[in-house]
Amino acid sequence: MTAPAPHAPCIRTVDQLIESVRSGGHGLDPAQERITLAFTTAQAVRHEGRSHCYRNEVLSLRLAAAVGSCAVEPGALPAAALDDCVGTTVAELLGHPLLPVRIAALDAYLMHARPHTPEHGARPYTVPAGSSLQRSQARAGAVVDLLPTARRPRSVLVIGVVNSLLEQLRARGVRYVPCDLKGGATEWGEPVRTDALAELERCDAILASGMTLGNGTFQPLLDHAATTGKPLVMFAQTGSAVLPRFLGAGVSAVSAEPYPFFWLDGGPGVIHRYGGAR
């Protein structure tokens, strides 16, 4: 059975993608694929020379050689969720009541069925070894490079504030509107908006975290980009194998970063880029 193209135009929502997986549209029967390992990764970081500290927590599920991931708010994931996942089929987890579990299961399945390889449209990019800040800055440069260059955006809506990304935009003279559900301020004292949808009309490009998949805010961004033609670039640790499926359906480029993430060690690592600057 031949699997559809990774940016199949009939897939316009995450629910449609889940149904496509359930019906065998990606070549593997999710009812026969079982999660063997479930784990969480928690992180607190304050880069050298930076004044802000932040925390991350990620749910990851192992399927064969693949690992799928979804970020969650620190402390929000019930401990029983790990037990729910282990030994359970992907098909069952795609109906789990917790959205992060559904996303992590979908990501694991797609990582297994369509790994990040050139045959599937991925372009590997090496993030060099270095300190946590150096590696963050290197990744940020690779992500911002995916924004259009021929018609450089006048203003970019950044959803999921990462100061290294903002630093890259500042260095390139690109205005931005920082937005994050946590609010607060950027490293440069700029107020962080909390309502991304209210800011969409102010910007002509969107740079968004894959965390929007896990908190249910991705679909309005996808719909807006598909309707307006604005570039939508996703930087994805959450759903790194999910978001490339929306290329051509609103998403213009993806920086896909499967587990293990750049912040876990100081050695070189690889991210995978899809689509990109034109």
mmCIF file of C-alpha atoms in Angstrom:
data_model
loop_
_atom_site.group_PDB
_atom_site.id
_atom_site.type_symbol
_atom_site.label_atom_id
_atom_site.label_comp_id
_atom_site.label_asym_id
_atom_site.label_seq_id
_atom_site.Cartn_x
_atom_site.Cartn_y
_atom_site.Cartn_z
ATOM 1 C CA MET A 1 0.000 0.000 0.000
ATOM 2 C CA THR A 2 1.439 3.387 -0.991
ATOM 3 C CA ALA A 3 1.257 6.110 1.639
ATOM 4 C CA PRO A 4 0.018 9.563 0.616
ATOM 5 C CA ALA A 5 2.301 12.540 0.104
ATOM 6 C CA PRO A 6 3.397 14.146 3.393
ATOM 7 C CA HIS A 7 1.467 17.305 2.598
ATOM 8 C CA ALA A 8 -1.690 15.611 1.335
ATOM 9 C CA PRO A 9 -4.031 18.540 0.607
ATOM 10 C CA CYS A 10 -7.093 16.727 1.982
ATOM 11 C CA ILE A 11 -5.655 16.952 5.522
ATOM 12 C CA ARG A 12 -6.719 20.302 6.967
ATOM 13 C CA THR A 13 -7.109 19.548 10.674
ATOM 14 C CA VAL A 14 -5.418 17.440 13.327
ATOM 15 C CA ASP A 15 -8.617 15.426 13.708
ATOM 16 C CA GLN A 16 -8.557 14.624 9.981
ATOM 17 C CA LEU A 17 -4.942 13.495 10.300
ATOM 18 C CA ILE A 18 -5.850 11.249 13.225
ATOM 19 C CA GLU A 19 -8.687 9.721 11.218
ATOM 20 C CA SER A 20 -6.327 9.185 8.292
ATOM 21 C CA VAL A 21 -3.943 7.319 10.589
ATOM 22 C CA ARG A 22 -6.762 5.268 12.094
ATOM 23 C CA SER A 23 -7.937 4.214 8.638
ATOM 24 C CA GLY A 24 -4.481 2.995 7.615
ATOM 25 C CA GLY A 25 -3.759 5.916 5.321
ATOM 26 C CA HIS A 26 -0.095 5.977 6.343
ATOM 27 C CA GLY A 27 0.714 2.353 5.720
ATOM 28 C CA LEU A 28 0.784 0.911 9.261
ATOM 29 C CA ASP A 29 -2.191 -0.329 11.262
ATOM 30 C CA PRO A 30 -2.246 1.728 14.496
ATOM 31 C CA ALA A 31 -4.232 -1.048 16.175
ATOM 32 C CA GLN A 32 -1.169 -3.293 15.783
ATOM 33 C CA GLU A 33 1.395 -0.754 17.011
ATOM 34 C CA ARG A 34 1.961 -0.655 20.783
ATOM 35 C CA ILE A 35 3.773 1.922 22.893
ATOM 36 C CA THR A 36 6.579 0.208 24.801
ATOM 37 C CA LEU A 37 7.858 3.094 26.910
ATOM 38 C CA ALA A 38 6.429 6.340 28.271
ATOM 39 C CA PHE A 39 8.503 8.958 30.036
ATOM 40 C CA THR A 40 8.646 12.642 30.885
ATOM 41 C CA THR A 41 11.581 15.021 30.615
ATOM 42 C CA ALA A 42 11.621 18.064 32.895
ATOM 43 C CA GLN A 43 13.992 20.991 32.459
ATOM 44 C CA ALA A 44 14.763 24.287 34.121
ATOM 45 C CA VAL A 45 17.208 26.628 32.392
ATOM 46 C CA ARG A 46 18.715 30.054 32.755
ATOM 47 C CA HIS A 47 21.278 30.652 30.033
ATOM 48 C CA GLU A 48 24.517 32.402 30.919
ATOM 49 C CA GLY A 49 24.062 36.144 30.527
ATOM 50 C CA ARG A 50 20.262 35.918 30.487
ATOM 51 C CA SER A 51 18.027 37.214 33.253
ATOM 52 C CA HIS A 52 15.050 34.903 32.699
ATOM 53 C CA CYS A 53 14.596 31.330 33.893
ATOM 54 C CA TYR A 54 12.039 29.003 32.349
ATOM 55 C CA ARG A 55 10.854 25.421 32.716
ATOM 56 C CA ASN A 56 9.773 22.764 30.263
ATOM 57 C CA GLU A 57 8.146 19.370 30.657
ATOM 58 C CA VAL A 58 7.662 16.931 27.795
ATOM 59 C CA LEU A 59 5.752 13.664 27.502
ATOM 60 C CA SER A 60 7.467 11.179 25.193
ATOM 61 C CA LEU A 61 6.272 7.802 23.922
ATOM 62 C CA ARG A 62 8.475 5.083 22.404
ATOM 63 C CA LEU A 63 7.161 3.100 19.418
ATOM 64 C CA ALA A 64 9.723 0.672 18.028
ATOM 65 C CA ALA A 65 12.744 2.883 17.215
ATOM 66 C CA ALA A 66 10.696 6.099 17.143
ATOM 67 C CA VAL A 67 9.958 8.571 19.930
ATOM 68 C CA GLY A 68 7.014 10.948 19.760
ATOM 69 C CA SER A 69 6.718 13.948 22.060
ATOM 70 C CA CYS A 70 4.344 16.608 23.311
ATOM 71 C CA ALA A 71 5.188 19.434 25.706
ATOM 72 C CA VAL A 72 2.901 19.993 28.680
ATOM 73 C CA GLU A 73 2.673 22.664 31.335
ATOM 74 C CA PRO A 74 5.052 21.679 34.160
ATOM 75 C CA GLY A 75 3.190 19.600 36.726
ATOM 76 C CA ALA A 76 -0.007 19.400 34.684
ATOM 77 C CA LEU A 77 0.329 15.811 33.443
ATOM 78 C CA PRO A 78 -1.248 13.239 35.798
ATOM 79 C CA ALA A 79 1.198 10.522 36.831
ATOM 80 C CA ALA A 80 -1.346 7.907 35.740
ATOM 81 C CA ALA A 81 -0.999 9.092 32.143
ATOM 82 C CA LEU A 82 2.291 7.201 31.811
ATOM 83 C CA ASP A 83 0.632 3.992 32.965
ATOM 84 C CA ASP A 84 -2.209 4.597 30.497
ATOM 85 C CA CYS A 85 0.265 4.663 27.623
ATOM 86 C CA VAL A 86 2.549 1.708 28.258
ATOM 87 C CA GLY A 87 1.545 -1.439 26.365
ATOM 88 C CA THR A 88 -1.385 0.389 24.777
ATOM 89 C CA THR A 89 -1.948 0.542 21.034
ATOM 90 C CA VAL A 90 -1.584 3.762 19.109
ATOM 91 C CA ALA A 91 -5.203 3.382 17.976
ATOM 92 C CA GLU A 92 -6.383 3.420 21.588
ATOM 93 C CA LEU A 93 -4.186 6.373 22.551
ATOM 94 C CA LEU A 94 -5.460 8.422 19.623
ATOM 95 C CA GLY A 95 -8.753 8.452 21.535
ATOM 96 C CA HIS A 96 -7.259 9.223 24.947
ATOM 97 C CA PRO A 97 -9.057 12.006 26.862
ATOM 98 C CA LEU A 98 -5.814 14.006 27.306
ATOM 99 C CA LEU A 99 -4.805 15.980 24.215
ATOM 100 C CA PRO A 100 -1.039 15.771 24.958
ATOM 101 C CA VAL A 101 -1.284 11.970 25.030
ATOM 102 C CA ARG A 102 -3.106 11.962 21.691
ATOM 103 C CA ILE A 103 -0.485 14.259 20.144
ATOM 104 C CA ALA A 104 2.468 12.278 21.519
ATOM 105 C CA ALA A 105 0.938 9.028 20.225
ATOM 106 C CA LEU A 106 0.274 10.565 16.802
ATOM 107 C CA ASP A 107 3.834 11.905 16.721
ATOM 108 C CA ALA A 108 5.327 8.533 17.659
ATOM 109 C CA TYR A 109 3.276 6.765 14.993
ATOM 110 C CA LEU A 110 4.270 9.231 12.259
ATOM 111 C CA MET A 111 7.922 9.168 13.357
ATOM 112 C CA HIS A 112 7.756 5.394 12.891
ATOM 113 C CA ALA A 113 5.807 5.458 9.618
ATOM 114 C CA ARG A 114 7.464 8.544 8.089
ATOM 115 C CA PRO A 115 10.809 9.245 9.740
ATOM 116 C CA HIS A 116 12.699 12.483 9.092
ATOM 117 C CA THR A 117 14.610 11.441 5.956
ATOM 118 C CA PRO A 118 15.319 13.164 2.626
ATOM 119 C CA GLU A 119 12.936 10.698 0.991
ATOM 120 C CA HIS A 120 10.148 12.295 3.025
ATOM 121 C CA GLY A 121 11.268 15.859 2.331
ATOM 122 C CA ALA A 122 13.486 16.502 5.363
ATOM 123 C CA ARG A 123 16.750 18.426 5.107
ATOM 124 C CA PRO A 124 19.106 17.670 8.038
ATOM 125 C CA TYR A 125 20.802 20.572 9.788
ATOM 126 C CA THR A 126 23.517 20.031 12.378
ATOM 127 C CA VAL A 127 23.307 22.062 15.566
ATOM 128 C CA PRO A 128 26.951 22.212 16.663
ATOM 129 C CA ALA A 129 28.276 21.314 20.073
ATOM 130 C CA GLY A 130 28.477 24.093 22.636
ATOM 131 C CA SER A 131 26.965 25.606 25.742
ATOM 132 C CA SER A 132 23.208 25.646 26.237
ATOM 133 C CA LEU A 133 23.102 29.240 25.009
ATOM 134 C CA GLN A 134 25.314 28.591 21.987
ATOM 135 C CA ARG A 135 23.187 25.646 20.929
ATOM 136 C CA SER A 136 19.977 27.631 21.485
ATOM 137 C CA GLN A 137 21.303 30.439 19.299
ATOM 138 C CA ALA A 138 22.412 28.033 16.569
ATOM 139 C CA ARG A 139 19.010 26.379 16.473
ATOM 140 C CA ALA A 140 17.306 29.775 16.430
ATOM 141 C CA GLY A 141 19.292 30.826 13.380
ATOM 142 C CA ALA A 142 18.260 27.648 11.555
ATOM 143 C CA VAL A 143 14.601 28.282 12.407
ATOM 144 C CA VAL A 144 14.532 31.963 11.416
ATOM 145 C CA ASP A 145 16.230 31.079 8.124
ATOM 146 C CA LEU A 146 12.959 29.357 7.159
ATOM 147 C CA LEU A 147 11.113 32.683 6.956
ATOM 148 C CA PRO A 148 10.735 34.127 3.443
ATOM 149 C CA THR A 149 13.708 36.097 2.156
ATOM 150 C CA ALA A 150 12.491 37.390 -1.201
ATOM 151 C CA ARG A 151 9.658 39.255 0.540
ATOM 152 C CA ARG A 152 10.941 39.666 4.074
ATOM 153 C CA PRO A 153 8.088 39.984 6.584
ATOM 154 C CA ARG A 154 7.607 43.440 8.055
ATOM 155 C CA SER A 155 6.333 41.993 11.332
ATOM 156 C CA VAL A 156 6.378 38.427 12.660
ATOM 157 C CA LEU A 157 4.003 37.062 15.282
ATOM 158 C CA VAL A 158 6.131 34.808 17.503
ATOM 159 C CA ILE A 159 3.987 32.322 19.428
ATOM 160 C CA GLY A 160 5.876 30.557 22.186
ATOM 161 C CA VAL A 161 8.521 33.035 23.249
ATOM 162 C CA VAL A 162 12.106 31.811 22.909
ATOM 163 C CA ASN A 163 14.510 34.661 23.489
ATOM 164 C CA SER A 164 17.113 33.244 21.093
ATOM 165 C CA LEU A 165 14.538 33.413 18.278
ATOM 166 C CA LEU A 166 13.722 37.008 19.151
ATOM 167 C CA GLU A 167 17.437 37.780 19.233
ATOM 168 C CA GLN A 168 17.791 36.424 15.688
ATOM 169 C CA LEU A 169 14.898 38.545 14.451
ATOM 170 C CA ARG A 170 16.326 41.633 16.118
ATOM 171 C CA ALA A 171 19.711 41.022 14.496
ATOM 172 C CA ARG A 172 18.017 40.869 11.086
ATOM 173 C CA GLY A 173 16.006 44.015 11.638
ATOM 174 C CA VAL A 174 12.669 42.179 11.624
ATOM 175 C CA ARG A 175 9.938 43.510 13.890
ATOM 176 C CA TYR A 176 8.038 40.994 15.968
ATOM 177 C CA VAL A 177 5.102 40.654 18.335
ATOM 178 C CA PRO A 178 5.942 38.191 21.138
ATOM 179 C CA CYS A 179 3.053 36.052 22.340
ATOM 180 C CA ASP A 180 2.866 33.320 24.969
ATOM 181 C CA LEU A 181 0.096 32.033 27.207
ATOM 182 C CA LYS A 182 2.367 32.649 30.213
ATOM 183 C CA GLY A 183 2.609 36.385 29.466
ATOM 184 C CA GLY A 184 5.425 38.269 31.155
ATOM 185 C CA ALA A 185 8.188 40.129 29.343
ATOM 186 C CA THR A 186 10.981 39.309 26.904
ATOM 187 C CA GLU A 187 14.678 39.544 27.731
ATOM 188 C CA TRP A 188 14.519 43.123 26.415
ATOM 189 C CA GLY A 189 11.587 44.139 28.579
ATOM 190 C CA GLU A 190 8.950 43.948 25.836
ATOM 191 C CA PRO A 191 5.476 42.887 27.030
ATOM 192 C CA VAL A 192 4.462 39.403 25.938
ATOM 193 C CA ARG A 193 0.905 39.226 24.598
ATOM 194 C CA THR A 194 -1.256 36.306 25.696
ATOM 195 C CA ASP A 195 -3.919 36.284 22.932
ATOM 196 C CA ALA A 196 -2.263 35.222 19.684
ATOM 197 C CA LEU A 197 -5.485 35.349 17.662
ATOM 198 C CA ALA A 198 -5.958 39.004 18.556
ATOM 199 C CA GLU A 199 -2.532 39.771 17.072
ATOM 200 C CA LEU A 200 -2.836 37.897 13.766
ATOM 201 C CA GLU A 201 -3.966 40.865 11.697
ATOM 202 C CA ARG A 202 -1.036 42.967 12.915
ATOM 203 C CA CYS A 203 1.578 40.623 11.408
ATOM 204 C CA ASP A 204 2.356 39.296 7.956
ATOM 205 C CA ALA A 205 4.144 36.105 9.045
ATOM 206 C CA ILE A 206 3.805 33.662 11.943
ATOM 207 C CA LEU A 207 6.567 31.793 13.762
ATOM 208 C CA ALA A 208 4.936 29.328 16.150
ATOM 209 C CA SER A 209 5.966 26.610 18.566
ATOM 210 C CA GLY A 210 4.773 23.054 18.138
ATOM 211 C CA MET A 211 3.399 23.425 21.672
ATOM 212 C CA THR A 212 0.326 24.920 19.996
ATOM 213 C CA LEU A 213 -0.560 21.341 19.002
ATOM 214 C CA GLY A 214 -0.572 20.216 22.610
ATOM 215 C CA ASN A 215 -2.626 23.099 23.989
ATOM 216 C CA GLY A 216 -5.226 23.127 21.201
ATOM 217 C CA THR A 217 -4.327 26.506 19.666
ATOM 218 C CA PHE A 218 -2.781 25.288 16.401
ATOM 219 C CA GLN A 219 -5.909 25.019 14.245
ATOM 220 C CA PRO A 220 -6.837 28.746 14.170
ATOM 221 C CA LEU A 221 -3.257 29.566 13.132
ATOM 222 C CA LEU A 222 -3.384 26.994 10.348
ATOM 223 C CA ASP A 223 -6.763 28.257 9.144
ATOM 224 C CA HIS A 224 -5.569 31.880 9.156
ATOM 225 C CA ALA A 225 -2.415 31.062 7.203
ATOM 226 C CA ALA A 226 -4.329 28.925 4.684
ATOM 227 C CA THR A 227 -6.890 31.688 4.135
ATOM 228 C CA THR A 228 -4.507 34.654 3.944
ATOM 229 C CA GLY A 229 -1.435 33.025 2.429
ATOM 230 C CA LYS A 230 0.769 34.316 5.247
ATOM 231 C CA PRO A 231 3.892 32.253 5.917
ATOM 232 C CA LEU A 232 3.445 29.966 8.919
ATOM 233 C CA VAL A 233 6.764 28.556 10.141
ATOM 234 C CA MET A 234 6.617 25.976 12.923
ATOM 235 C CA PHE A 235 9.494 25.135 15.270
ATOM 236 C CA ALA A 236 8.596 21.754 16.648
ATOM 237 C CA GLN A 237 9.826 19.583 19.441
ATOM 238 C CA THR A 238 6.180 18.812 20.121
ATOM 239 C CA GLY A 239 4.786 17.031 17.073
ATOM 240 C CA SER A 240 7.941 17.135 14.963
ATOM 241 C CA ALA A 241 6.562 14.378 12.733
ATOM 242 C CA VAL A 242 3.004 15.725 12.822
ATOM 243 C CA LEU A 243 3.511 19.264 11.553
ATOM 244 C CA PRO A 244 5.217 18.374 8.230
ATOM 245 C CA ARG A 245 1.943 16.697 7.275
ATOM 246 C CA PHE A 246 0.418 20.197 7.019
ATOM 247 C CA LEU A 247 2.908 21.572 4.513
ATOM 248 C CA GLY A 248 0.884 23.071 1.683
ATOM 249 C CA ALA A 249 -2.248 23.205 3.852
ATOM 250 C CA GLY A 250 -1.274 26.408 5.665
ATOM 251 C CA VAL A 251 2.153 25.511 7.038
ATOM 252 C CA SER A 252 4.968 26.882 4.874
ATOM 253 C CA ALA A 253 7.982 25.439 6.721
ATOM 254 C CA VAL A 254 8.863 23.277 9.719
ATOM 255 C CA SER A 255 11.939 22.958 11.894
ATOM 256 C CA ALA A 256 11.420 19.442 13.231
ATOM 257 C CA GLU A 257 13.381 18.465 16.317
ATOM 258 C CA PRO A 258 12.592 14.989 17.610
ATOM 259 C CA TYR A 259 13.802 13.645 20.924
ATOM 260 C CA PRO A 260 16.570 13.974 22.170
ATOM 261 C CA PHE A 261 16.281 17.778 22.127
ATOM 262 C CA PHE A 262 19.171 20.213 21.770
ATOM 263 C CA TRP A 263 19.038 21.213 25.447
ATOM 264 C CA LEU A 264 19.708 17.711 26.782
ATOM 265 C CA ASP A 265 23.460 17.683 26.174
ATOM 266 C CA GLY A 266 26.312 19.753 24.787
ATOM 267 C CA GLY A 267 27.219 17.578 21.828
ATOM 268 C CA PRO A 268 26.234 18.064 18.190
ATOM 269 C CA GLY A 269 22.697 17.178 17.152
ATOM 270 C CA VAL A 270 20.447 17.258 14.136
ATOM 271 C CA ILE A 271 17.202 19.071 13.388
ATOM 272 C CA HIS A 272 15.248 18.492 10.197
ATOM 273 C CA ARG A 273 13.925 21.321 8.061
ATOM 274 C CA TYR A 274 11.022 21.160 5.637
ATOM 275 C CA GLY A 275 9.935 23.844 3.170
ATOM 276 C CA GLY A 276 11.444 27.222 3.781
ATOM 277 C CA ALA A 277 12.576 30.565 2.490
ATOM 278 C CA ARG A 278 11.638 31.679 -0.992
#
